[in-house]
Amino acid sequence: MAGAVGGFVGGAGSASVLTSCCSSGGSSNAVQPLKEPGTYYVPDLVDFAADGKELKAGVIGCGGRGSGAAINFLNAANGITITALGDTFKDRVNQLADKLKSEKSIDIPEDRRFTGLDAYKQVIDSGVDLVIVATPPNFRPIHFQYAVEKGKHAFLEKPICVDPVGYRTIIAAAKQAAAKNLCVITGTQRHHQRSYVESYKQIMNGAIGEITGGAVYWNQSMLWSNDRKPEWSDCEWMIRDWVNWTWLSGDHIVEQHVHNLDVFTWFSGLKPVSAVGFGSRQRRLTGNQFDNFSIDFEMENGIHLHSMCRQVDGCINNISEFIQGTKGSWSTIEEHVLKDLKGNVIWKYDGEAEKANYKQTDPYTLEHVNWINHIRSGKPIDQASETAVANMAAIMGRESAYTGQKTTWDEMTASPLDLYPKDIDLVKKMNFSGYGAGKDYKLPEFIPVAGKAQGNQTR
């Protein structure tokens, strides 16, 4: 592995710079690590996975993210291939099959192209060693559960669940995966982005002192949507437009903003005990989601995290994280920077050094490099349980904004809330149950209204 890529402002080594900036010179004020090196996980982010056992993968969910993950996987190592594809819709399967043939000379035969809501079982049962799960998020818990039952290593795109029932399914399956020595990596790619990993190491080494709070953001323009075609059933339209429907995506606080929430729960090692927030729907074109959220999380030790996310055109954008400590702060608003309490930069990540020292800088590929290395070295890894914490935080925030009430970790993790439709059918006209509350709502949409106990506000 190439040399360290975390460069310090002024060119000094880590100890001298951090000590001089974070202490007054006395030994009693010396920087104290939050965690001792070796007590926390740091991935070995090499350019390319080591050679080893030949591996056959199946892809479940062949849309944009599934197709991207398939190529990322194939770019991560030698001796690997994709042998089976599955998706709800045949056109999606064929599109990825064509991509694999044209870009990677991999020919997926017709009898290894599976379609329908049960395609995941056919892919998992086709003789693969591992699976890439990139279906709409509501389906991921049951797909992961089945993969673990069959003894398959799994890559789970985030988010990994959209409701408490899915959360509990993930946690149970992760425990089973650990018992079977399986390797599970999730699509929270910041865990495999060198700038975040190096920042994490600095904070664990005590660079900003004890963490006292933070703020995380994902504010951007509106995402894509698909207008309904006359030949599409209710269910087909919603799945093809999944990013706009809460039962499928979890709303964008879960589907997208989970990345930023994950950074804070990862760096702090804390989970939220409660959430109070609000949000609204102003300009979304389809679906039943909000397009903005603002959430105040109280964490286990009493510190607070502010979470803000928005998908509205024409507004200021901000995708970043900020963490405050007793001796300084860390921010990614422009670049990964540590500052002391006077605002002086004491460290920043050297992206140019990374480019000079490494050939592979794409975290979407590096997560597959790490996954394959764990599989080939026989060293199990469980990222699902860690990702589930951030995922549940996002669910807590969503439910607080939807209802206008305070949500708690204990209540939400035990909640019967289940967004999966009880009568899902790709052909028939459907009424989708609000939130497992027994109150059906008809298409095109049912929009939550905070403070009103109706439809999906009933818990």
XYZ file of C-alpha atoms in Angstrom:
459
model
C 0.000 0.000 0.000
C 1.271 3.443 -0.826
C 2.253 5.951 1.856
C -0.216 7.942 3.903
C -2.331 10.371 1.913
C -3.394 12.644 4.770
C -1.189 15.750 4.371
C -0.827 18.351 7.132
C -0.855 22.066 6.499
C 2.701 23.363 6.827
C 4.169 19.963 6.008
C 4.756 18.883 9.625
C 4.040 15.408 10.927
C 0.744 14.545 12.576
C 1.919 14.526 16.194
C 3.774 17.841 16.107
C 1.074 19.752 14.267
C -1.815 18.442 16.341
C -0.004 18.865 19.634
C 1.094 22.392 18.890
C -2.375 23.436 17.784
C -4.438 21.533 20.302
C -2.533 22.099 23.507
C -0.904 24.882 25.442
C 2.327 22.956 25.837
C 1.685 21.252 29.171
C 1.586 17.473 29.300
C -1.810 17.571 31.006
C -3.243 19.194 27.886
C -1.701 16.724 25.438
C -4.013 15.291 22.827
C -5.800 12.193 24.096
C -7.196 9.694 21.597
C -10.925 9.015 21.628
C -10.116 5.411 20.779
C -6.797 3.615 20.830
C -5.467 2.533 17.409
C -6.395 -1.067 16.755
C -9.683 -0.840 18.653
C -11.661 0.464 15.670
C -12.020 -0.729 12.114
C -10.105 0.947 9.299
C -10.399 -0.615 5.826
C -7.253 -1.398 3.847
C -7.999 0.778 0.819
C -5.658 -0.697 -1.744
C -6.153 -0.095 -5.460
C -7.069 -3.649 -6.410
C -8.209 -6.754 -4.574
C -5.728 -9.572 -4.074
C -5.968 -12.596 -6.344
C -7.640 -15.659 -4.941
C -10.676 -17.872 -5.266
C -12.745 -17.346 -8.413
C -15.992 -15.642 -7.509
C -19.350 -15.635 -9.288
C -21.763 -12.815 -8.539
C -25.432 -12.245 -9.125
C -26.996 -8.800 -9.463
C -30.458 -8.222 -7.967
C -31.841 -4.923 -9.234
C -30.562 -3.927 -12.658
C -31.398 -0.216 -12.746
C -28.916 2.638 -12.620
C -27.345 1.812 -9.256
C -27.333 -1.931 -9.880
C -25.661 -1.432 -13.242
C -23.123 0.918 -11.696
C -22.376 -1.488 -8.847
C -21.929 -4.346 -11.320
C -19.226 -2.428 -13.182
C -17.621 -1.274 -9.901
C -17.453 -4.910 -8.794
C -15.855 -6.078 -12.037
C -13.270 -3.277 -11.841
C -12.212 -4.331 -8.339
C -10.381 -7.632 -8.927
C -9.241 -10.394 -11.247
C -10.921 -13.772 -11.271
C -14.441 -12.482 -10.751
C -17.486 -12.498 -12.981
C -21.247 -11.982 -13.032
C -23.335 -15.011 -13.957
C -26.943 -14.075 -13.141
C -29.181 -11.018 -13.286
C -32.556 -10.346 -11.701
C -35.033 -7.491 -11.779
C -38.762 -6.941 -11.605
C -38.765 -5.939 -15.279
C -37.250 -7.696 -18.280
C -36.127 -4.517 -20.033
C -33.934 -3.645 -17.056
C -32.328 -7.084 -17.046
C -31.652 -6.922 -20.764
C -30.159 -3.425 -20.523
C -27.613 -4.564 -17.959
C -26.924 -7.745 -19.909
C -26.174 -5.645 -22.998
C -23.912 -3.368 -20.928
C -21.953 -6.289 -19.512
C -21.468 -7.774 -22.961
C -20.359 -4.535 -24.613
C -18.143 -3.240 -21.783
C -16.855 -6.420 -20.123
C -17.390 -9.201 -22.727
C -19.612 -11.077 -20.258
C -22.500 -12.884 -21.918
C -25.418 -13.611 -19.584
C -27.507 -16.437 -21.131
C -31.265 -16.141 -21.260
C -31.717 -18.840 -18.620
C -29.734 -16.678 -16.163
C -31.854 -13.567 -16.722
C -34.636 -13.630 -14.151
C -37.640 -11.315 -13.884
C -40.541 -10.706 -11.500
C -40.892 -10.023 -7.805
C -39.302 -13.410 -6.993
C -36.326 -12.946 -9.326
C -34.052 -12.481 -6.308
C -34.600 -16.096 -5.256
C -33.712 -17.371 -8.705
C -30.525 -15.315 -8.800
C -29.448 -16.451 -5.317
C -30.262 -20.089 -6.139
C -28.398 -20.033 -9.488
C -25.014 -21.062 -8.074
C -23.514 -17.638 -7.317
C -21.061 -17.055 -4.466
C -22.186 -13.539 -3.659
C -24.941 -11.079 -4.509
C -25.160 -7.371 -5.236
C -28.529 -6.124 -3.929
C -29.575 -2.855 -5.566
C -33.344 -3.133 -5.761
C -35.631 -0.350 -4.486
C -34.890 -0.132 -0.740
C -38.097 -1.693 0.623
C -37.149 -5.016 -0.973
C -33.600 -5.152 0.410
C -34.309 -6.670 3.857
C -36.086 -9.732 2.446
C -33.464 -10.110 -0.286
C -30.670 -9.949 2.283
C -32.478 -12.372 4.559
C -32.800 -14.929 1.768
C -29.169 -14.470 0.671
C -27.958 -15.159 4.219
C -30.208 -18.203 4.524
C -28.506 -19.543 1.404
C -25.019 -18.711 2.666
C -24.174 -15.930 0.204
C -21.914 -12.955 0.820
C -23.831 -9.729 0.169
C -23.291 -6.178 -0.959
C -26.320 -4.119 0.089
C -26.869 -0.754 -1.508
C -28.097 1.846 0.946
C -30.525 2.420 2.497
C -30.935 -1.127 3.710
C -34.465 -0.695 5.089
C -37.329 1.814 5.102
C -39.273 0.901 8.255
C -38.862 -0.741 11.684
C -39.947 -4.174 10.423
C -37.237 -4.008 7.778
C -34.733 -2.776 10.377
C -35.370 -5.787 12.589
C -35.100 -8.108 9.584
C -31.713 -6.599 8.725
C -30.404 -6.897 12.290
C -31.491 -10.541 12.557
C -30.028 -11.427 9.159
C -26.757 -9.666 10.017
C -26.417 -11.809 13.142
C -27.035 -14.927 11.078
C -24.479 -13.750 8.509
C -21.878 -13.287 11.254
C -22.590 -16.770 12.585
C -21.968 -18.136 9.073
C -18.737 -16.127 8.634
C -20.184 -14.200 5.699
C -18.922 -10.849 4.439
C -21.479 -8.039 4.219
C -20.605 -4.596 2.863
C -23.090 -1.763 2.415
C -23.213 1.095 -0.085
C -22.300 3.798 2.418
C -19.292 4.552 0.262
C -17.872 7.228 2.550
C -16.555 4.317 4.642
C -14.342 3.517 1.651
C -13.476 7.084 0.673
C -9.919 7.838 1.765
C -10.664 11.443 2.722
C -13.338 10.295 5.193
C -11.267 7.407 6.510
C -8.244 9.624 7.119
C -10.465 12.254 8.788
C -11.967 9.561 10.990
C -8.511 8.443 12.067
C -7.545 12.011 12.972
C -10.674 12.463 15.092
C -10.185 9.085 16.787
C -6.623 10.219 17.553
C -8.115 13.140 19.474
C -7.489 15.977 17.006
C -10.687 17.871 17.930
C -11.171 16.467 21.424
C -14.450 14.998 22.614
C -17.309 15.301 20.112
C -19.944 17.745 21.383
C -22.350 17.973 18.412
C -22.663 18.430 14.705
C -24.736 19.197 11.642
C -25.217 17.182 8.455
C -26.706 18.264 5.143
C -27.919 16.931 1.807
C -29.556 19.854 0.029
C -29.780 19.540 -3.749
C -32.102 19.989 -6.703
C -35.063 17.782 -7.484
C -34.406 14.154 -8.407
C -35.777 12.273 -11.392
C -39.364 11.085 -11.821
C -41.192 8.904 -14.330
C -44.579 9.876 -15.702
C -47.030 7.018 -15.768
C -47.511 5.203 -19.059
C -50.996 3.899 -19.912
C -49.833 0.281 -20.027
C -48.286 0.379 -16.546
C -50.199 -1.037 -13.604
C -50.297 0.785 -10.272
C -47.428 -1.255 -8.901
C -45.288 -1.123 -12.033
C -45.519 2.662 -12.176
C -44.566 3.040 -8.535
C -41.579 0.711 -8.821
C -40.368 2.465 -11.977
C -40.842 5.778 -10.124
C -39.632 4.331 -6.831
C -37.478 7.240 -5.671
C -40.647 9.329 -5.131
C -42.682 6.851 -3.065
C -42.166 6.432 0.660
C -43.076 2.750 0.768
C -40.322 2.031 -1.744
C -37.574 4.546 -0.926
C -38.292 5.556 2.674
C -38.457 9.216 1.518
C -35.276 11.064 0.639
C -34.198 11.528 4.251
C -33.803 7.732 4.305
C -32.853 7.058 0.701
C -30.232 9.795 0.298
C -29.567 11.710 3.509
C -28.699 8.463 5.318
C -25.167 8.987 3.954
C -24.639 12.103 6.051
C -26.364 10.723 9.126
C -24.144 7.670 8.808
C -21.019 9.832 8.944
C -22.029 11.259 12.320
C -23.096 7.940 13.845
C -19.876 6.366 12.518
C -17.520 9.080 13.791
C -19.277 9.554 17.135
C -20.111 5.906 17.781
C -23.497 7.067 19.066
C -27.071 6.326 18.144
C -29.972 8.778 18.575
C -32.327 8.422 21.515
C -34.937 10.816 20.120
C -35.809 12.994 17.152
C -38.016 16.051 16.707
C -38.399 17.521 13.253
C -40.512 18.979 10.521
C -40.717 18.923 6.757
C -43.019 19.676 3.871
C -43.895 18.946 0.283
C -43.712 21.973 -2.009
C -42.687 21.058 -5.549
C -42.344 17.275 -5.934
C -43.969 16.100 -9.162
C -45.009 12.513 -8.341
C -45.231 10.178 -5.389
C -46.190 10.872 -1.775
C -42.949 12.133 -0.254
C -41.803 15.380 1.273
C -39.118 17.436 -0.412
C -37.497 18.920 2.714
C -36.738 17.881 6.301
C -35.122 19.515 9.323
C -34.490 17.244 12.313
C -33.003 17.726 15.781
C -31.516 14.484 17.095
C -30.566 13.952 20.719
C -27.810 11.357 20.912
C -27.101 8.813 23.660
C -24.785 11.061 25.683
C -27.036 14.124 25.425
C -25.290 15.945 22.577
C -27.346 17.115 19.600
C -27.093 16.612 15.860
C -28.912 18.855 13.393
C -29.967 17.172 10.150
C -31.159 19.069 7.081
C -32.062 17.731 3.639
C -33.917 19.145 0.654
C -34.680 18.264 -2.974
C -35.932 21.519 -4.500
C -34.748 23.276 -7.661
C -33.387 26.817 -7.524
C -32.150 26.728 -3.915
C -28.679 26.790 -2.404
C -27.087 23.341 -2.335
C -25.004 21.816 0.429
C -23.898 18.193 0.761
C -21.576 18.057 3.752
C -20.936 17.153 7.365
C -19.713 19.204 10.327
C -18.596 17.892 13.714
C -17.761 20.087 16.706
C -15.370 18.961 19.422
C -14.034 20.379 22.661
C -10.745 21.347 20.994
C -11.773 22.020 17.423
C -13.998 21.029 14.527
C -14.068 19.031 11.297
C -15.932 19.962 8.133
C -16.396 18.704 4.576
C -18.235 21.758 3.216
C -15.352 22.581 0.856
C -12.691 20.008 1.710
C -11.884 17.736 4.623
C -10.469 20.196 7.162
C -9.724 20.200 10.876
C -9.672 23.540 12.691
C -8.829 24.564 16.229
C -11.197 26.633 18.371
C -9.777 29.855 16.922
C -10.559 28.768 13.363
C -6.992 27.935 12.374
C -6.602 25.021 9.960
C -4.547 22.327 11.686
C -5.006 19.554 9.124
C -6.585 18.988 5.768
C -6.801 16.014 3.509
C -4.390 16.053 0.578
C -6.406 14.928 -2.424
C -3.522 15.573 -4.791
C -1.317 13.208 -2.808
C -4.004 10.539 -3.099
C -4.066 10.917 -6.872
C -0.262 10.674 -6.962
C -0.030 7.616 -4.699
C -3.026 5.595 -5.823
C -4.476 4.446 -9.116
C -7.965 3.811 -7.780
C -9.662 6.763 -6.077
C -13.321 5.863 -6.683
C -14.977 4.883 -3.369
C -17.722 3.039 -5.253
C -15.059 0.684 -6.565
C -13.004 0.609 -3.367
C -15.950 -0.750 -1.388
C -15.929 -3.768 -3.704
C -12.143 -4.075 -3.416
C -12.537 -4.304 0.361
C -15.462 -6.709 0.093
C -13.568 -9.106 -2.181
C -10.457 -8.937 0.006
C -12.518 -9.881 3.055
C -14.129 -12.780 1.202
C -10.852 -14.114 -0.190
C -8.981 -13.747 3.084
C -11.743 -15.444 5.053
C -12.187 -12.466 7.371
C -15.920 -11.834 7.968
C -17.205 -8.282 8.063
C -20.617 -6.926 9.041
C -21.434 -3.414 7.876
C -25.186 -4.033 7.870
C -25.555 -3.627 11.638
C -23.650 -0.327 11.604
C -25.548 1.050 8.618
C -28.818 0.047 10.281
C -28.171 2.584 13.071
C -27.997 5.505 10.637
C -30.916 4.027 8.723
C -33.062 3.942 11.847
C -32.053 7.524 12.676
C -33.367 8.576 9.261
C -36.608 6.662 9.839
C -37.032 8.358 13.218
C -36.554 11.767 11.587
C -39.035 11.008 8.841
C -41.709 9.791 11.217
C -41.293 12.820 13.471
C -41.719 15.158 10.496
C -44.666 13.192 9.113
C -46.534 13.128 12.421
C -45.321 16.299 14.125
C -44.465 14.223 17.191
C -41.285 13.262 19.012
C -39.979 9.835 18.108
C -37.634 7.726 20.219
C -35.172 4.958 19.402
C -36.864 2.483 21.741
C -40.340 3.128 20.372
C -39.312 3.073 16.714
C -37.129 -0.031 16.860
C -40.069 -1.890 18.459
C -42.746 -0.338 16.222
C -44.979 -2.560 14.030
C -44.685 0.042 11.230
C -44.389 -1.897 7.962
C -44.519 -0.106 4.607
C -44.566 -3.261 2.489
C -47.971 -3.590 0.745
C -49.891 -6.638 1.846
C -51.396 -7.254 -1.606
C -48.542 -6.324 -3.933
C -49.315 -7.338 -7.506
C -47.691 -6.245 -10.741
C -50.898 -6.572 -12.778
C -53.967 -5.870 -10.668
C -55.193 -2.451 -9.565
C -54.137 -1.953 -5.980
C -54.869 0.034 -2.876
C -51.657 0.488 -0.918
C -51.993 0.284 2.853
C -50.920 3.561 4.441
C -48.296 2.393 6.931
C -49.606 -0.913 8.152
C -52.317 0.996 9.981
C -55.197 -0.694 8.183
C -56.290 2.476 6.386
C -55.943 2.085 2.648
C -55.357 5.047 0.407
C -55.918 5.148 -3.306
C -53.593 6.382 -5.982
C -52.249 8.694 -7.105
C -50.990 9.800 -3.701
C -51.510 10.269 -0.017
C -49.423 13.039 1.486
C -48.620 13.056 5.228
C -49.861 16.101 7.173
C -48.074 16.736 10.470
C -50.327 16.947 13.515
C -53.272 15.120 11.906
C -53.969 11.512 12.879
C -55.200 10.308 9.526
C -54.068 7.632 7.087
C -50.380 6.996 7.538
C -50.212 9.242 10.567
C -51.989 6.573 12.643
C -49.411 4.584 14.609
